[in-house]
Amino acid sequence: MQYRPTDIEPKWQQRWAEAGVAEIDVTAPGDKLYMLNMFPYPSGDLHVGHGRNYILGDALYRFFRMRGRAALNPMGWDAFGLPAENAAIKNQIHPRQWTLANIQRMKKQFARWGILYDWSKEIASCEPEYYRWNQWLFLQLYKRGLAYRGTAPVNWCPQDQTVLANEQVVDGRCERCGALVEQRELSQWFLKITEYADRLDAGLDTLEHWPEKVKLMQRNWIGRSLGADVDFPVPSVGHPIRIFTTRPDTIYGATFMVLAPEHPDVPKMIADAHDREEIEAWITTVRNQSALERQESGKEGRFTGKYAINPFTNEEIPIWLGNFVLPQYGTGAIMSVPAHDQRDFEFARQYGLPIRIVVKPAGGDGVEPNDMAEAFTFKDESGVSVNSGPIDGLPVPKAIEKIISIIEERGLGKGTVRYRLRDWLISRQRYWGTPIPMLYCEKDGLVPVPEEELPVRLPLDVPFTGREGNPLAKTPEFIEATCPRCNGTARRETDTMDTFVDSSWYFLRFVTPRDESKIFDSEVVNRWLPVDQYIGGIEHAILHLLYARFITRTLHDMGLIAFEEPFTRLFNQGVITKEGYKDANGAWVSPSEVEWRDEKPYRGGEALTAEVTKMSKSRLNVVPPDELIAKFGADTERVYTLFIAPPEKEAAWSDEGVIGAYRFLGRVWHMGVVLSGAGPASGPEKPAAEAAAAPQVIRKMHQTIDAVTSRIERFEFNTAISALMEFSNVLAEAPSREPYEALLKLLHPFAPHATEELWEMLGNEGLVLTSTWPVADRALMQEETAIIAVQINGKLRGQVEVPAPAEEQRVMDAVFSNEKIQTWITGKEIVKKIYVPGKLVNVVVK
RNA sequence: GCGAAAGUGGCGGAACUGGCAGACGCGCUGGACUUAGGAUCCAGUGGCCCAAAGCCGUGUGGGUUCGAGUCCCACCUUUCGCACCA
């Protein structure tokens, strides 16, 4: 009986589906465990790179099931978004139809991988049953002042014809399409995430089971800075200008001030300047630049002709405008300390502004400003204040402390905390998203849609032209509305929400997904959440995870949930890469067109370059699972995917490597066939299937149970599988039934179909439903003998074998009663015993 | 520039608190079975050496230790994140 996965896998998938094995009653008692894979955008076909994410989650889920946990493992669809709309424009198919078809396709793929989800909990964010609660959530935030409409310079993607959140702009480009992002001054909807900046930052410390890397990325993104706000009097303007600095200790070295060109006091300041027109033209140029252009044009500035007074030195210092000062951060104004800030230093050198040293190295001498090649930025005890009046001689941290207290005493300002984080821009000028439930009434202004009128349904019959503007804005039936306050005519908001709003709370909906009366049941949610294990890609380290943490806190503050952090454990799997081929123009070439000569890729006569990158459709390097499964089965793909590398690491897909997983399963299969008596033994002598297992097999079995269990818990799937391969190799020498059944159980999370079939073949019933995870007997794991290495004066003298009892003292007794060792040791030598449990035992003689 | 992680055979990778480096798998070499094999099975496979013995081997250079892939110091390289955030 040959191992033919395609003959058996669909059968088991059908049985699991019919039995609803993964469906769980959230009101039933049990040792709850909420597992969650980030719900995907339904883009169509999944490839083996996507598979890694879900296979990993399923292996873990099956493991916890077998250990008796009441595990919830739901799945849904992040179903709003731009690609559906682009498909509508390109192929004249409605976004909804396109999305639902993709969902059907992907659901089949999940099933074909043997992944068990509780489909009774399925949600799709594009359905009114879901997005009405998105709208409800928005109204609650609006009520609390956490959602507001404001005018601000925003990121505009000319390609996608919409505004973007700061988080969606990468290197000055649209994260989605790569187009250069423009700055536009627009009135838009924001969520006040900045109000939670301090709590989002502090909360990171409580996330013990999150990758450090993700926490660090979030911390950097929030960008908490301690410093001081200080007022500098400006006689010519009539009121002081407030600056923010993280280095108030350097205030005696502030020799000029720089304002962002956008600073509100600028027009007044330059009104009587002789070169006003030139300055205004320059300001216009800077304001129209994208963030990227602004940075790439280097440091530029203009002198306003006005002076501020340094409140500590009482000197008049010139006020400049500088393109490197950002209007959105701090107060949009800085005191410049060129000696100790690299940006200020460059600016001062460029425009010949004075440089004054106010910090010198501790225990050393300062330098002359003229000799400086760069700013000296001492941030810790390595720097000491000089030329700074009351703080002279103090190391930097102490100096900061003292100067802030002086600033506060003199009423010049105060110590403050500033954040880099900005409010979350959620308006999108696109169709396929949740309509923002707001109205514009001529009489009453902005009016929220009453909760009982939700959902504001997205109309399905709208024109898709692909030209500028949101299709909703061209749909009068949608726009025309009645004001709930005055019954007069009102205009409906046509912006839709960023799809990251949808995904910022979906994990709360999964426990009571069909509740039509409320967003979720607080009692049930408090029992099941936070999510115990969240699994997804590192690309969401900031965006999704930060938004979800923010929304969770707002719901907590509304009294709807008892916790502030949504995800207890987070795991980020690495991407799967594969070689792709590029022609001279940088265009990707299909692997089917590639010919090999001297191990180098060509197309026709043209030499190609090979590049290993993340699997993606556009790079033509995806491996579709269908073909692979048809040939080797889903179990092979599952085992290979988990075996290929540690799951958090990037892994290179190898078509040849797959065969190793297939062979392994084939050997396990063959052994099962022989043990069950279902087929003839291959060798001349039939193994004694019912005979007692050999001691070395029993030992290996317990060692393997122990290793696989702890490795799964630590996400070391690759070595868990290698331990199973080792066990299978040992077992093949002397097959017997009991250890073989243990092997099947341990293998089940990775290769569920084959193990079910073999389990049944042995006369057992329903592995996934009935069997429990084996437990290792530590006493039986012990090796019977230990090799003792004896070193004398650093040289290996020899090795002897002794019985290996568990306790240290008995090992040592065994060692020193050994005649051979006694003859090596002379009376003069000092004996040092080194006992390493389960490992080599050394005796060192000096 | 700042921050973080990582450098081990031809390849993916193992080695938990320092204790037999290279587990497991791919590939490769030889063999068996075959009309055939890109199926399956067996054996071998870090380097030097015909072989044995032996020596050398975890990015580089130092150090600690009876013993270092693992710890410490300096450096090199790669990847990732942030990037005028005052």
mmCIF file of C-alpha atoms (C1' of nucleotides) in Angstrom, chain B residues 44-85:
data_model
loop_
_atom_site.group_PDB
_atom_site.id
_atom_site.type_symbol
_atom_site.label_atom_id
_atom_site.label_comp_id
_atom_site.label_asym_id
_atom_site.label_seq_id
_atom_site.Cartn_x
_atom_site.Cartn_y
_atom_site.Cartn_z
ATOM 1 C "C1'" G B 44 29.209 7.517 2.402
ATOM 2 C "C1'" U B 45 29.527 12.880 2.684
ATOM 3 C "C1'" G B 46 33.284 19.826 7.081
ATOM 4 C "C1'" G B 47 38.583 20.606 5.201
ATOM 5 C "C1'" C B 48 43.807 18.868 4.554
ATOM 6 C "C1'" C B 49 45.527 13.429 3.430
ATOM 7 C "C1'" C B 50 45.503 7.636 -1.524
ATOM 8 C "C1'" A B 51 44.376 5.825 3.444
ATOM 9 C "C1'" A B 52 45.220 5.540 8.584
ATOM 10 C "C1'" A B 53 47.087 8.332 12.387
ATOM 11 C "C1'" G B 54 47.080 13.223 12.905
ATOM 12 C "C1'" C B 55 46.185 18.303 12.175
ATOM 13 C "C1'" C B 56 42.854 22.432 11.006
ATOM 14 C "C1'" G B 57 37.904 24.137 11.422
ATOM 15 C "C1'" U B 58 31.594 28.266 13.765
ATOM 16 C "C1'" G B 59 33.083 36.479 9.970
ATOM 17 C "C1'" U B 60 38.319 38.866 11.822
ATOM 18 C "C1'" G B 61 41.805 39.953 15.936
ATOM 19 C "C1'" G B 62 42.484 39.673 21.133
ATOM 20 C "C1'" G B 63 40.829 37.925 26.195
ATOM 21 C "C1'" U B 64 38.509 34.837 30.326
ATOM 22 C "C1'" U B 65 38.264 29.338 31.286
ATOM 23 C "C1'" C B 66 40.419 22.679 32.463
ATOM 24 C "C1'" G B 67 37.128 23.570 28.224
ATOM 25 C "C1'" A B 68 34.252 28.928 23.948
ATOM 26 C "C1'" G B 69 29.819 28.602 18.067
ATOM 27 C "C1'" U B 70 28.075 30.023 23.074
ATOM 28 C "C1'" C B 71 30.897 34.739 27.830
ATOM 29 C "C1'" C B 72 34.006 39.707 27.564
ATOM 30 C "C1'" C B 73 36.648 43.700 24.417
ATOM 31 C "C1'" A B 74 37.710 45.735 19.533
ATOM 32 C "C1'" C B 75 36.700 45.410 14.410
ATOM 33 C "C1'" C B 76 34.427 43.723 9.601
ATOM 34 C "C1'" U B 77 30.060 42.289 6.866
ATOM 35 C "C1'" U B 78 24.860 41.608 6.022
ATOM 36 C "C1'" U B 79 19.723 42.309 6.941
ATOM 37 C "C1'" C B 80 15.780 44.980 9.110
ATOM 38 C "C1'" G B 81 13.476 49.355 11.422
ATOM 39 C "C1'" C B 82 13.560 54.798 12.012
ATOM 40 C "C1'" A B 83 15.359 58.925 9.748
ATOM 41 C "C1'" C B 84 15.771 66.861 9.667
ATOM 42 C "C1'" C B 85 10.924 64.720 15.539
#
